[in-house]
Short mmCIF file of C-alpha atoms in Angstrom, two decimals:
data_model
loop_
_atom_site.label_atom_id
_atom_site.label_comp_id
_atom_site.label_asym_id
_atom_site.label_seq_id
_atom_site.Cartn_x
_atom_site.Cartn_y
_atom_site.Cartn_z
CA MET I 95 0.00 0.00 0.00
CA SER I 96 1.68 3.19 -1.16
CA SER I 97 1.19 6.69 0.18
CA SER I 98 1.95 10.07 -1.28
CA PRO I 99 4.84 11.97 0.32
CA LEU I 100 3.91 14.88 2.53
CA PRO I 101 4.46 18.31 0.98
CA ASN I 102 7.37 20.39 2.21
CA LEU I 103 5.41 22.33 4.81
CA ASP I 104 6.71 25.63 6.20
CA ALA I 105 4.92 27.08 9.23
CA ASN I 106 6.41 30.48 8.41
CA LEU I 107 4.24 30.57 5.30
CA ALA I 108 1.10 30.35 7.46
CA VAL I 109 2.34 33.24 9.62
CA ALA I 110 3.14 35.31 6.54
CA LEU I 111 -0.22 34.50 4.94
CA ASP I 112 -2.03 35.66 8.07
CA ALA I 113 -0.06 38.90 8.15
CA LEU I 114 -0.65 39.61 4.44
CA LEU I 115 -4.36 38.89 4.58
CA THR I 116 -4.77 40.96 7.76
CA GLU I 117 -2.75 43.97 6.59
CA GLN I 118 -3.55 43.70 2.83
CA SER I 119 -0.21 45.39 2.28
CA VAL I 120 3.23 43.94 1.65
CA THR I 121 4.87 46.86 3.43
CA ARG I 122 2.69 46.70 6.55
CA ALA I 123 2.97 42.91 6.69
CA ALA I 124 6.75 43.27 6.54
CA VAL I 125 6.68 45.71 9.46
CA ARG I 126 4.44 43.37 11.44
CA LEU I 127 6.80 40.43 10.96
CA ARG I 128 9.95 42.55 11.36
CA THR I 129 11.29 41.78 7.91
CA SER I 130 11.98 43.76 4.74
CA PRO I 131 9.39 44.58 2.04
CA ALA I 132 11.57 42.75 -0.48
CA ALA I 133 11.59 39.58 1.63
CA MET I 134 7.84 39.83 2.12
CA SER I 135 7.32 40.23 -1.62
CA ARG I 136 9.30 37.03 -2.22
CA THR I 137 7.20 35.26 0.40
CA LEU I 138 3.98 36.47 -1.29
CA ALA I 139 5.27 35.12 -4.59
CA ARG I 140 5.95 31.76 -2.97
CA LEU I 141 2.47 31.69 -1.42
CA ARG I 142 0.97 32.41 -4.84
CA ARG I 143 2.83 29.42 -6.29
CA VAL I 144 1.88 27.10 -3.43
CA LEU I 145 -1.80 28.09 -3.38
CA GLN I 146 -2.05 28.71 -7.14
CA ASP I 147 -3.90 31.96 -6.51
CA PRO I 148 -2.75 35.61 -6.65
CA LEU I 149 -4.19 36.20 -3.14
CA LEU I 150 -3.70 40.00 -3.25
CA VAL I 151 -4.19 42.07 -6.39
CA ARG I 152 -3.65 45.74 -7.12
CA ALA I 153 -6.73 47.98 -7.02
CA GLY I 154 -5.55 51.55 -7.55
CA GLN I 155 -3.19 52.45 -4.69
CA ALA I 156 -4.32 49.51 -2.54
CA MET I 157 -4.29 45.73 -2.70
CA VAL I 158 -7.45 43.70 -2.30
CA PRO I 159 -7.85 40.00 -1.50
CA THR I 160 -9.11 37.49 -4.00
CA PRO I 161 -12.12 35.32 -3.17
CA ARG I 162 -9.71 32.47 -2.29
CA ALA I 163 -7.84 34.80 0.07
CA GLU I 164 -11.10 35.90 1.69
CA ALA I 165 -11.97 32.24 2.27
CA LEU I 166 -8.56 31.58 3.82
CA ARG I 167 -8.44 34.63 6.10
CA ASP I 168 -10.11 33.14 9.22
CA GLU I 169 -8.48 29.76 8.75
CA ALA I 170 -5.01 31.31 8.49
CA ALA I 171 -5.58 33.33 11.65
CA ALA I 172 -6.74 30.19 13.51
CA VAL I 173 -3.67 28.24 12.37
CA VAL I 174 -1.35 30.99 13.62
CA ARG I 175 -3.10 31.06 17.01
CA GLN I 176 -2.66 27.30 17.27
CA LEU I 177 1.02 27.60 16.36
CA GLU I 178 1.50 30.26 19.02
CA ALA I 179 -0.15 28.05 21.63
CA LEU I 180 1.94 25.07 20.54
CA LEU I 181 5.24 26.93 20.68
CA THR I 182 4.60 29.08 23.75
CA PRO I 183 6.45 27.96 26.90
CA SER I 184 4.04 26.28 29.29
CA GLY I 185 5.23 28.25 32.31
CA GLY I 186 2.76 31.06 31.70
CA ILE I 187 -0.32 29.16 32.75
CA ASP I 188 -3.34 30.44 34.59
CA PRO I 189 -3.78 28.28 37.73
CA ALA I 190 -7.54 28.79 37.47
CA ASP I 191 -7.48 26.79 34.22
CA LEU I 192 -5.67 23.77 35.70
CA ARG I 193 -7.57 20.49 35.78
CA ARG I 194 -5.08 18.07 37.26
CA THR I 195 -4.47 15.62 40.08
CA PHE I 196 -0.96 15.80 41.51
CA THR I 197 0.56 12.74 43.17
CA VAL I 198 3.01 13.38 46.00
CA GLN I 199 5.05 10.82 47.89
CA ALA I 200 5.67 11.84 51.49
CA SER I 201 5.70 10.66 55.08
CA ASP I 202 2.51 10.94 57.10
CA LEU I 203 3.88 13.99 58.93
CA VAL I 204 4.89 15.80 55.74
CA GLY I 205 1.56 14.92 54.15
CA ALA I 206 -0.32 16.26 57.17
CA ALA I 207 1.68 19.49 57.05
CA LEU I 208 1.39 19.89 53.29
CA ALA I 209 -2.24 19.01 52.57
CA PRO I 210 -4.07 21.83 54.40
CA GLY I 211 -1.89 24.58 52.97
CA LEU I 212 -1.70 23.15 49.46
CA LEU I 213 -5.45 22.54 49.26
CA GLY I 214 -6.06 26.01 50.68
CA LEU I 215 -4.00 27.55 47.87
CA ALA I 216 -5.73 25.35 45.29
CA ARG I 217 -9.19 26.25 46.62
CA ARG I 218 -8.55 29.94 46.03
CA ARG I 219 -6.35 29.94 42.93
CA ALA I 220 -6.58 26.54 41.22
CA PRO I 221 -9.93 24.95 42.09
CA GLY I 222 -9.45 22.26 39.45
CA VAL I 223 -6.40 20.84 41.26
CA SER I 224 -6.65 17.80 43.54
CA LEU I 225 -3.97 16.08 45.61
CA ARG I 226 -3.06 12.41 46.08
CA VAL I 227 -0.51 11.66 48.83
CA LEU I 228 1.19 8.27 48.74
CA ALA I 229 3.13 6.67 51.58
CA GLU I 230 6.90 6.34 51.38
CA GLU I 231 6.94 2.60 50.70
CA TRP I 232 7.66 3.13 47.02
CA GLU I 233 11.23 3.68 45.91
CA ALA I 234 11.44 7.30 44.85
CA GLY I 235 13.63 6.91 41.75
CA PRO I 236 11.46 4.48 39.74
CA ALA I 237 8.24 6.16 40.84
CA LEU I 238 9.47 9.58 39.67
CA ARG I 239 11.04 8.21 36.50
CA GLU I 240 7.96 6.21 35.54
CA GLY I 241 5.59 9.11 36.20
CA ARG I 242 3.69 7.47 39.07
CA VAL I 243 4.72 10.34 41.36
CA ASP I 244 4.97 14.05 40.54
CA LEU I 245 6.99 15.00 43.62
CA GLU I 246 8.76 13.25 46.45
CA ILE I 247 8.92 15.42 49.58
CA GLY I 248 10.94 14.62 52.67
CA ALA I 249 14.52 13.70 53.53
CA ILE I 250 15.79 13.07 49.99
CA ASP I 251 18.69 10.62 50.06
CA HIS I 252 18.06 7.91 47.46
CA VAL I 253 17.39 9.50 44.07
CA ASP I 254 18.63 8.74 40.55
CA PRO I 255 21.38 10.90 39.02
CA GLU I 256 18.99 12.74 36.68
CA THR I 257 16.50 13.61 39.42
CA ARG I 258 16.12 17.28 40.30
CA VAL I 259 16.32 17.99 44.05
CA GLU I 260 15.60 21.26 45.84
CA GLU I 261 16.07 21.82 49.56
CA LEU I 262 13.05 23.45 51.19
CA VAL I 263 13.83 23.86 54.88
CA THR I 264 16.29 22.70 57.54
CA LEU I 265 14.82 21.67 60.88
CA ARG I 266 15.96 20.23 64.19
CA LEU I 267 14.50 17.43 66.31
CA SER I 268 12.76 18.17 69.60
CA ALA I 269 11.40 15.85 72.25
CA GLY I 270 7.60 15.63 72.19
CA VAL I 271 5.83 14.69 75.43
CA ARG I 272 2.33 15.05 76.84
CA ALA I 273 1.46 17.92 79.13
CA GLY I 274 2.34 16.91 82.68
CA HIS I 275 5.08 14.48 81.61
CA PRO I 276 7.89 14.33 84.22
CA LEU I 277 10.37 15.72 81.69
CA THR I 278 8.44 18.98 81.55
CA GLU I 279 9.51 19.72 85.12
CA GLY I 280 13.02 20.95 85.78
CA THR I 281 16.01 20.97 83.42
CA LEU I 282 16.10 18.37 80.68
CA THR I 283 19.50 16.67 80.77
CA PRO I 284 20.87 13.86 78.58
CA THR I 285 20.66 11.51 81.56
CA ARG I 286 16.98 12.30 82.21
CA LEU I 287 16.18 12.01 78.50
CA ALA I 288 17.92 8.64 78.26
CA ALA I 289 16.09 7.34 81.33
CA ALA I 290 12.66 8.11 79.86
CA GLU I 291 10.61 5.64 77.81
CA HIS I 292 10.76 6.35 74.07
CA VAL I 293 8.84 5.53 70.89
CA ALA I 294 10.86 5.45 67.67
CA VAL I 295 9.76 6.06 64.09
CA SER I 296 11.18 3.89 61.32
CA ARG I 297 9.69 2.51 58.13
CA ARG I 298 12.22 -0.35 58.37
CA GLY I 299 11.51 -1.12 62.01
CA ARG I 300 14.83 0.13 63.36
CA PHE I 301 15.13 0.81 67.08
CA THR I 302 18.11 3.15 66.83
CA GLY I 303 18.79 6.51 65.17
CA PRO I 304 20.73 9.77 65.56
CA LEU I 305 19.56 10.27 69.15
CA ASP I 306 21.04 6.93 70.16
CA SER I 307 24.37 7.84 68.56
CA ALA I 308 24.48 11.15 70.47
CA LEU I 309 23.60 9.44 73.76
CA ALA I 310 26.22 6.75 73.16
CA GLU I 311 28.89 9.47 72.97
CA LEU I 312 28.11 10.12 76.66
CA GLY I 313 27.94 6.46 77.55
CA LEU I 314 24.15 6.56 77.72
CA GLY I 315 21.41 4.48 76.12
CA ARG I 316 17.65 4.88 75.95
CA GLN I 317 14.76 2.47 76.27
CA VAL I 318 12.68 2.27 73.09
CA SER I 319 9.48 0.45 73.94
CA ALA I 320 7.88 0.68 70.47
CA VAL I 321 8.84 1.33 66.87
CA LEU I 322 6.11 2.76 64.65
CA PRO I 323 6.15 3.42 60.89
CA GLY I 324 4.88 7.00 61.08
CA HIS I 325 5.33 10.16 63.11
CA LEU I 326 1.61 10.79 63.60
CA ALA I 327 1.13 7.42 65.30
CA ALA I 328 4.16 8.09 67.52
CA MET I 329 2.79 11.52 68.47
CA ALA I 330 -0.62 10.03 69.25
CA LEU I 331 1.03 7.51 71.55
CA ALA I 332 3.07 10.22 73.28
CA ALA I 333 -0.05 12.35 73.72
CA VAL I 334 -1.72 9.74 75.93
CA GLY I 335 1.24 8.09 77.66
CA ASN I 336 4.62 8.73 79.22
CA VAL I 337 6.67 7.99 76.11
CA VAL I 338 8.89 10.49 74.30
CA CYS I 339 8.72 10.96 70.53
CA LEU I 340 10.87 13.06 68.22
CA VAL I 341 9.24 15.98 66.43
CA PRO I 342 10.78 18.16 63.66
CA THR I 343 10.73 21.82 64.69
CA ALA I 344 12.13 25.09 63.35
CA LEU I 345 15.71 26.10 64.09
CA PRO I 346 16.18 28.72 66.84
CA GLY I 347 15.18 32.17 65.61
CA GLU I 348 13.27 30.79 62.61
CA PRO I 349 9.49 31.06 62.11
CA PRO I 350 7.43 28.01 63.18
CA SER I 351 7.36 25.08 60.78
CA PRO I 352 4.07 23.49 59.67
CA LEU I 353 5.69 20.12 60.39
CA SER I 354 5.14 20.89 64.08
CA ASP I 355 1.45 21.69 63.68
CA ALA I 356 0.28 18.12 64.30
CA ALA I 357 2.24 17.93 67.56
CA HIS I 358 0.71 21.19 68.79
CA ALA I 359 -2.76 20.01 67.77
CA MET I 360 -2.29 16.88 69.90
CA GLY I 361 -1.28 19.01 72.88
CA LEU I 362 2.35 17.85 72.97
CA ARG I 363 5.00 19.89 74.70
CA LEU I 364 8.14 20.27 72.58
CA LEU I 365 11.38 20.27 74.56
CA ASP I 366 14.85 21.23 73.36
CA ILE I 367 17.14 18.21 73.26
CA PRO I 368 20.41 18.97 75.07
CA LEU I 369 22.51 17.04 72.55
CA PRO I 370 24.14 17.92 69.21
CA LEU I 371 21.85 16.11 66.78
CA PRO I 372 22.30 16.40 63.00
CA PRO I 373 19.80 18.76 61.34
CA LEU I 374 16.92 17.40 59.29
CA THR I 375 16.70 18.77 55.75
CA ILE I 376 13.35 18.53 53.98
CA GLY I 377 13.48 18.77 50.20
CA MET I 378 11.48 17.93 47.11
CA ALA I 379 12.54 15.80 44.15
CA TRP I 380 11.06 15.51 40.67
CA HIS I 381 11.94 14.07 37.27
CA PRO I 382 13.45 16.60 34.84
CA ARG I 383 10.71 16.03 32.26
CA HIS I 384 8.47 18.11 34.56
CA SER I 385 10.92 21.00 35.01
CA ALA I 386 9.43 23.22 32.28
CA ASP I 387 5.81 22.11 32.74
CA GLY I 388 3.75 25.09 33.87
CA ALA I 389 1.37 23.03 35.99
CA HIS I 390 4.25 21.31 37.76
CA GLN I 391 5.94 24.66 38.30
CA TRP I 392 2.77 25.85 40.03
CA LEU I 393 2.85 22.73 42.24
CA ARG I 394 6.49 23.26 43.22
CA ASP I 395 5.91 26.91 44.00
CA ALA I 396 2.88 26.02 46.12
CA VAL I 397 4.93 23.45 48.06
CA ARG I 398 7.62 26.08 48.70
CA ARG I 399 5.01 28.49 50.04
CA VAL I 400 3.54 25.89 52.38
CA LEU I 401 6.64 24.20 53.77
CA ARG I 402 9.16 27.03 53.88
CA PRO I 403 8.69 28.92 57.14
CA THR I 404 7.60 32.53 56.83
CA ARG I 405 6.80 35.19 59.37
CA GLU I 406 3.19 35.21 58.17
CA ARG I 407 1.60 31.97 57.14
CA GLU I 408 -1.92 33.25 56.59
CA GLY I 409 -3.06 32.81 53.01
CA VAL I 410 -1.36 29.41 53.00
CA SER I 411 -3.37 27.36 55.45
CA GLY I 412 -7.04 26.43 55.05
CA GLY I 413 -9.85 28.94 54.56
#
C-alpha cells in the first residue's frame, strides 16, 4: 500500500499569509513580521505558487484579497493562534485553568503538614487541582522516572542521578511529650532524656537513630518500647502516655514550621534536646521532564510556600 509523500510544509508561510491577509499590504505585513518589504514580496510570490492563486491584487493604490484569500483569512488566523499556543512555553499558565491531580510521595507527617496549605491555595487559585498523597513505601527513583509520582517530599537521600532535588527547609528534632510528663519539670538533661521511655519512628523497624548515637557518645542508652512506621502514630502515643517521641521543629530564631502543627494540635510539649543532633533537611525531588511544565511549576511553587517557614503563614493554610 503506497502513500503520497507529505508536501514540504513551512509554518512560516502560514504566519506570513495571516499577516498579508490581515494587513492587505506587503509593506505593513513586513513591518508586522519585522522583515523587509523585499523579503515579504518574495514570500507572497511563494504563497501564490503554493496556493495557485494571486491572493492580493492591485486595485488603484491599494491591494485587495481574491475570493480564495477571503476564504482563507479566518483559517489562516486560527492556524497561527494554534502555532502560538503550541510553541509558547508552558510556564505562563493560569492556575484557574488547571484540571489536574498531583501525586506526591511523602511521610505521614509531611503529608499532614502539606495538605491543608496546598489545598487552601488550590481552593482559592486553582480549584481544578486535587492532591493524592502516597506513603513512602515506594522507591522514589522508579516512581518519579515512571511518572507514578509528581513530587517526592521529605529527607531526599536515594534519588537517581537525573532527578532534580531542591532543599526546602532545615529543621531540628525536639522531644515531644504530653502535658504533665515528668520531663516537663526541671532541666532536661541527657541523663533524664535517656532514662525516659521512648517511641521510635522507622519505616524499616529500626530501634536506633541519631539520638542513640548522640547518647552513646556520653555512655548513655535509651529504652525504646515501640517502633512505629509513622510520626503521627508516635505523636498520638506520646499524647496519651509517658513515652517520648521526636518531632521536627524550626531552628532557633526561625518562624514556626508546619511540620510541628500536628504535635501542637495533639497538645504535645516540645522540649529542646540537650545534645548535638544532625539537622533534618526537607526537600522535594522531581523528574526533569516536569521542570518546564507550567502546571508542575505551580505545584512546586505552592509546596515552597507551604513548607518554607515565613513570618506570616496566613493565606497558605485552610480557609
